[in-house]
PDB file of C-alpha atoms in Angstrom:
ATOM      1  CA  MET A   1     117.714  63.288 -70.384  1.00 83.00           C
ATOM      2  CA  THR A   2     120.210  65.278 -68.333  1.00 87.00           C
ATOM      3  CA  THR A   3     119.654  66.605 -64.859  1.00 90.00           C
ATOM      4  CA  VAL A   4     121.551  69.558 -63.350  1.00 92.00           C
ATOM      5  CA  TYR A   5     121.158  70.859 -59.820  1.00 93.00           C
ATOM      6  CA  LYS A   6     121.922  74.555 -59.200  1.00 93.00           C
ATOM      7  CA  ASP A   7     122.323  76.578 -56.033  1.00 91.00           C
ATOM      8  CA  SER A   8     120.502  79.843 -55.340  1.00 91.00           C
ATOM      9  CA  ASP A   9     123.125  81.705 -57.383  1.00 93.00           C
ATOM     10  CA  GLY A  10     122.451  79.541 -60.435  1.00 91.00           C
ATOM     11  CA  VAL A  11     125.836  77.714 -60.088  1.00 92.00           C
ATOM     12  CA  ALA A  12     125.831  74.007 -60.983  1.00 91.00           C
ATOM     13  CA  ILE A  13     126.442  71.712 -58.025  1.00 92.00           C
ATOM     14  CA  SER A  14     129.182  69.196 -58.512  1.00 87.00           C
ATOM     15  CA  GLY A  15     129.306  65.877 -56.704  1.00 81.00           C
ATOM     16  CA  GLY A  16     125.661  64.806 -56.659  1.00 79.00           C
ATOM     17  CA  LEU A  17     122.517  66.008 -54.916  1.00 87.00           C
ATOM     18  CA  PRO A  18     122.223  69.127 -52.778  1.00 90.00           C
ATOM     19  CA  ARG A  19     122.209  68.232 -49.079  1.00 87.00           C
ATOM     20  CA  ASP A  20     122.468  71.527 -47.192  1.00 88.00           C
ATOM     21  CA  GLU A  21     119.717  73.908 -46.175  1.00 92.00           C
ATOM     22  CA  GLY A  22     118.850  76.344 -48.942  1.00 93.00           C
ATOM     23  CA  VAL A  23     116.983  76.991 -52.163  1.00 95.00           C
ATOM     24  CA  TYR A  24     117.931  75.029 -55.249  1.00 95.00           C
ATOM     25  CA  THR A  25     116.809  74.525 -58.862  1.00 95.00           C
ATOM     26  CA  VAL A  26     116.876  71.252 -60.792  1.00 95.00           C
ATOM     27  CA  GLU A  27     116.933  71.450 -64.567  1.00 93.00           C
ATOM     28  CA  PHE A  28     115.737  68.538 -66.732  1.00 92.00           C
ATOM     29  CA  THR A  29     116.808  68.673 -70.373  1.00 89.00           C
ATOM     30  CA  ILE A  30     115.754  66.260 -73.091  1.00 86.00           C
ATOM     31  CA  THR A  31     118.892  65.495 -75.040  1.00 82.00           C
ATOM     32  CA  ALA A  32     119.149  65.687 -78.808  1.00 72.00           C
ATOM     33  CA  LEU A  33     119.022  61.889 -79.018  1.00 68.00           C
ATOM     34  CA  GLY A  34     115.783  61.750 -77.083  1.00 62.00           C
ATOM     35  CA  ALA A  35     114.169  64.784 -78.631  1.00 64.00           C
ATOM     36  CA  LYS A  36     112.671  62.735 -81.479  1.00 69.00           C
ATOM     37  CA  LYS A  37     110.986  60.289 -79.082  1.00 75.00           C
ATOM     38  CA  LEU A  38     110.337  62.415 -76.003  1.00 77.00           C
ATOM     39  CA  LYS A  39     108.549  65.678 -75.448  1.00 76.00           C
ATOM     40  CA  TRP A  40     107.205  67.676 -72.510  1.00 79.00           C
ATOM     41  CA  ASP A  41     103.430  67.609 -71.956  1.00 79.00           C
ATOM     42  CA  ASN A  42     103.221  71.362 -72.594  1.00 77.00           C
ATOM     43  CA  SER A  43     105.557  71.300 -75.622  1.00 72.00           C
ATOM     44  CA  ALA A  44     102.861  72.882 -77.865  1.00 76.00           C
ATOM     45  CA  ASP A  45     103.087  76.004 -75.691  1.00 77.00           C
ATOM     46  CA  ASP A  46     106.858  75.824 -74.976  1.00 78.00           C
ATOM     47  CA  SER A  47     109.199  74.190 -77.432  1.00 77.00           C
ATOM     48  CA  SER A  48     112.234  74.371 -75.077  1.00 83.00           C
ATOM     49  CA  LEU A  49     113.802  71.019 -74.274  1.00 85.00           C
ATOM     50  CA  THR A  50     114.533  72.190 -70.683  1.00 89.00           C
ATOM     51  CA  ARG A  51     112.229  72.430 -67.683  1.00 89.00           C
ATOM     52  CA  SER A  52     113.181  73.456 -64.168  1.00 93.00           C
ATOM     53  CA  ILE A  53     111.792  73.128 -60.660  1.00 95.00           C
ATOM     54  CA  THR A  54     112.831  75.219 -57.650  1.00 96.00           C
ATOM     55  CA  PHE A  55     112.774  73.656 -54.205  1.00 96.00           C
ATOM     56  CA  ARG A  56     113.977  74.309 -50.677  1.00 96.00           C
ATOM     57  CA  ILE A  57     115.730  72.092 -48.229  1.00 93.00           C
ATOM     58  CA  THR A  58     114.672  73.100 -44.705  1.00 94.00           C
ATOM     59  CA  PRO A  59     116.617  72.499 -41.481  1.00 94.00           C
ATOM     60  CA  LYS A  60     115.907  69.178 -39.753  1.00 93.00           C
ATOM     61  CA  PRO A  61     114.643  69.276 -36.113  1.00 94.00           C
ATOM     62  CA  ILE A  62     117.110  67.521 -33.866  1.00 94.00           C
ATOM     63  CA  LYS A  63     116.438  66.230 -30.339  1.00 93.00           C
ATOM     64  CA  PHE A  64     118.814  67.236 -27.549  1.00 94.00           C
ATOM     65  CA  THR A  65     119.606  66.872 -23.894  1.00 93.00           C
ATOM     66  CA  LEU A  66     120.224  69.852 -21.579  1.00 93.00           C
ATOM     67  CA  THR A  67     122.179  69.519 -18.377  1.00 94.00           C
ATOM     68  CA  GLY A  68     123.502  72.048 -15.859  1.00 94.00           C
ATOM     69  CA  GLY A  69     121.727  75.146 -14.672  1.00 92.00           C
ATOM     70  CA  GLY A  70     121.758  76.678 -11.206  1.00 92.00           C
ATOM     71  CA  SER A  71     125.413  77.359 -10.539  1.00 90.00           C
ATOM     72  CA  VAL A  72     126.603  75.082 -13.340  1.00 92.00           C
ATOM     73  CA  LEU A  73     127.043  76.322 -16.868  1.00 93.00           C
ATOM     74  CA  PRO A  74     124.477  74.578 -19.023  1.00 95.00           C
ATOM     75  CA  LYS A  75     125.509  72.037 -21.589  1.00 95.00           C
ATOM     76  CA  VAL A  76     123.637  70.757 -24.687  1.00 94.00           C
ATOM     77  CA  GLU A  77     124.182  67.472 -26.519  1.00 94.00           C
ATOM     78  CA  HIS A  78     122.423  66.658 -29.770  1.00 94.00           C
ATOM     79  CA  ASP A  79     120.878  63.241 -30.366  1.00 93.00           C
ATOM     80  CA  VAL A  80     123.271  61.573 -32.798  1.00 92.00           C
ATOM     81  CA  ALA A  81     120.435  59.322 -34.110  1.00 91.00           C
ATOM     82  CA  ASP A  82     118.672  62.478 -35.438  1.00 90.00           C
ATOM     83  CA  LEU A  83     121.605  63.466 -37.686  1.00 91.00           C
ATOM     84  CA  GLY A  84     121.488  62.910 -41.447  1.00 85.00           C
ATOM     85  CA  ALA A  85     123.579  60.039 -42.817  1.00 83.00           C
ATOM     86  CA  ASN A  86     126.360  62.431 -44.087  1.00 83.00           C
ATOM     87  CA  ASP A  87     126.513  64.209 -40.665  1.00 88.00           C
ATOM     88  CA  SER A  88     126.648  61.103 -38.432  1.00 86.00           C
ATOM     89  CA  LYS A  89     130.126  61.917 -37.236  1.00 88.00           C
ATOM     90  CA  LEU A  90     129.586  65.573 -36.352  1.00 90.00           C
ATOM     91  CA  ALA A  91     131.075  66.314 -32.923  1.00 91.00           C
ATOM     92  CA  GLN A  92     129.030  67.610 -29.962  1.00 92.00           C
ATOM     93  CA  GLY A  93     129.173  71.398 -29.998  1.00 90.00           C
ATOM     94  CA  THR A  94     129.173  71.595 -33.804  1.00 93.00           C
ATOM     95  CA  VAL A  95     125.389  71.266 -34.346  1.00 94.00           C
ATOM     96  CA  LEU A  96     123.732  73.006 -31.330  1.00 95.00           C
ATOM     97  CA  GLY A  97     125.008  75.706 -28.977  1.00 95.00           C
ATOM     98  CA  PHE A  98     123.668  78.504 -26.819  1.00 96.00           C
ATOM     99  CA  ARG A  99     122.664  82.144 -26.909  1.00 96.00           C
ATOM    100  CA  TYR A 100     123.167  83.635 -23.446  1.00 97.00           C
ATOM    101  CA  THR A 101     120.946  86.437 -22.218  1.00 97.00           C
ATOM    102  CA  GLY A 102     120.949  88.335 -19.004  1.00 95.00           C
ATOM    103  CA  LEU A 103     117.916  88.177 -16.659  1.00 95.00           C
ATOM    104  CA  TYR A 104     116.469  90.790 -14.323  1.00 91.00           C
ATOM    105  CA  GLY A 105     117.652  93.881 -16.158  1.00 88.00           C
ATOM    106  CA  SER A 106     120.955  92.642 -17.535  1.00 89.00           C
ATOM    107  CA  SER A 107     121.563  93.542 -21.160  1.00 92.00           C
ATOM    108  CA  TYR A 108     123.915  90.557 -21.758  1.00 94.00           C
ATOM    109  CA  ASN A 109     123.164  88.907 -25.179  1.00 96.00           C
ATOM    110  CA  ASP A 110     125.938  86.804 -26.729  1.00 96.00           C
ATOM    111  CA  THR A 111     127.000  83.280 -27.742  1.00 95.00           C
ATOM    112  CA  VAL A 112     129.990  83.474 -25.369  1.00 94.00           C
ATOM    113  CA  PRO A 113     129.225  82.464 -21.789  1.00 94.00           C
ATOM    114  CA  PRO A 114     128.966  85.409 -19.368  1.00 93.00           C
ATOM    115  CA  THR A 115     131.618  85.930 -16.681  1.00 88.00           C
ATOM    116  CA  VAL A 116     130.105  88.795 -14.635  1.00 89.00           C
ATOM    117  CA  ASN A 117     127.999  87.976 -11.561  1.00 90.00           C
ATOM    118  CA  GLY A 118     124.286  87.706 -12.303  1.00 92.00           C
ATOM    119  CA  MET A 119     121.433  85.503 -13.514  1.00 95.00           C
ATOM    120  CA  TYR A 120     121.344  84.363 -17.089  1.00 96.00           C
ATOM    121  CA  ARG A 121     119.373  82.163 -19.499  1.00 96.00           C
ATOM    122  CA  ALA A 122     121.110  79.779 -21.954  1.00 96.00           C
ATOM    123  CA  THR A 123     118.785  79.186 -24.936  1.00 96.00           C
ATOM    124  CA  VAL A 124     119.609  76.391 -27.379  1.00 95.00           C
ATOM    125  CA  ILE A 125     120.358  77.569 -30.944  1.00 96.00           C
ATOM    126  CA  ALA A 126     121.485  75.888 -34.069  1.00 94.00           C
ATOM    127  CA  ILE A 127     125.164  76.294 -34.989  1.00 94.00           C
ATOM    128  CA  ASN A 128     124.805  74.130 -38.118  1.00 94.00           C
ATOM    129  CA  ASP A 129     122.262  75.603 -40.572  1.00 92.00           C
ATOM    130  CA  ASN A 130     121.048  72.154 -41.513  1.00 93.00           C
ATOM    131  CA  TYR A 131     119.414  71.618 -38.139  1.00 95.00           C
ATOM    132  CA  ILE A 132     117.128  73.321 -35.655  1.00 94.00           C
ATOM    133  CA  PRO A 133     116.514  72.370 -31.997  1.00 94.00           C
ATOM    134  CA  ASP A 134     113.500  70.183 -31.618  1.00 93.00           C
ATOM    135  CA  THR A 135     111.671  71.769 -28.715  1.00 85.00           C
ATOM    136  CA  SER A 136     108.621  69.511 -28.856  1.00 85.00           C
ATOM    137  CA  VAL A 137     109.845  67.439 -25.872  1.00 71.00           C
ATOM    138  CA  THR A 138     112.718  69.390 -24.220  1.00 72.00           C
ATOM    139  CA  PRO A 139     112.476  73.021 -23.053  1.00 82.00           C
ATOM    140  CA  ALA A 140     114.966  75.004 -25.071  1.00 92.00           C
ATOM    141  CA  TYR A 141     116.674  76.853 -22.204  1.00 94.00           C
ATOM    142  CA  LYS A 142     118.303  76.632 -18.741  1.00 95.00           C
ATOM    143  CA  ASP A 143     118.656  79.405 -16.235  1.00 96.00           C
ATOM    144  CA  PHE A 144     121.903  79.710 -14.321  1.00 96.00           C
ATOM    145  CA  SER A 145     123.860  82.119 -12.179  1.00 94.00           C
ATOM    146  CA  VAL A 146     127.395  83.390 -12.235  1.00 92.00           C
ATOM    147  CA  GLU A 147     128.599  84.105  -8.708  1.00 86.00           C
ATOM    148  CA  GLY A 148     132.258  84.882  -8.707  1.00 72.00           C
ATOM    149  CA  ALA A 149     134.443  81.796  -8.942  1.00 57.00           C
ATOM    150  CA  ARG A 150     131.581  79.469  -8.113  1.00 53.00           C
ATOM    151  CA  LEU A 151     130.507  78.903 -11.753  1.00 51.00           C
ATOM    152  CA  ASN A 152     131.314  75.275 -12.434  1.00 57.00           C
ATOM    153  CA  PRO A 153     132.058  74.438 -16.137  1.00 60.00           C
ATOM    154  CA  PRO A 154     130.727  71.093 -17.269  1.00 58.00           C
TER     155      PRO A 154
END
């Protein structure tokens, strides 16, 4: 039997199993050598030697720590222990980040920290599609202010 994994475009994946978030198909084919001894349970209805299954890999929740707030630009650090084995060496800032939004009438909405005086909220977001912030323990945001030169980067 042969096994082939394909991405959502139907392109065969080289190098083993799919690991990233997305939709995949795995095709199982009974080879010519096995066709005399093996058959699919529904072979009376479908004589094809190939069967396929479609599946989805969903993002993994990852714990994190938030610091800062007030007059200090917030900082997020992911919990390295929550990373998958192949991602164990991902640097801080490559898994989780922030979306910054203005408070009290400000229309600011960006992933770049604001520089104009005002009140803002930094909400934790995933930068790496294979993970999502685990908000079951930690609130996913910190409020902070920009007041001229008094914003202290972490």
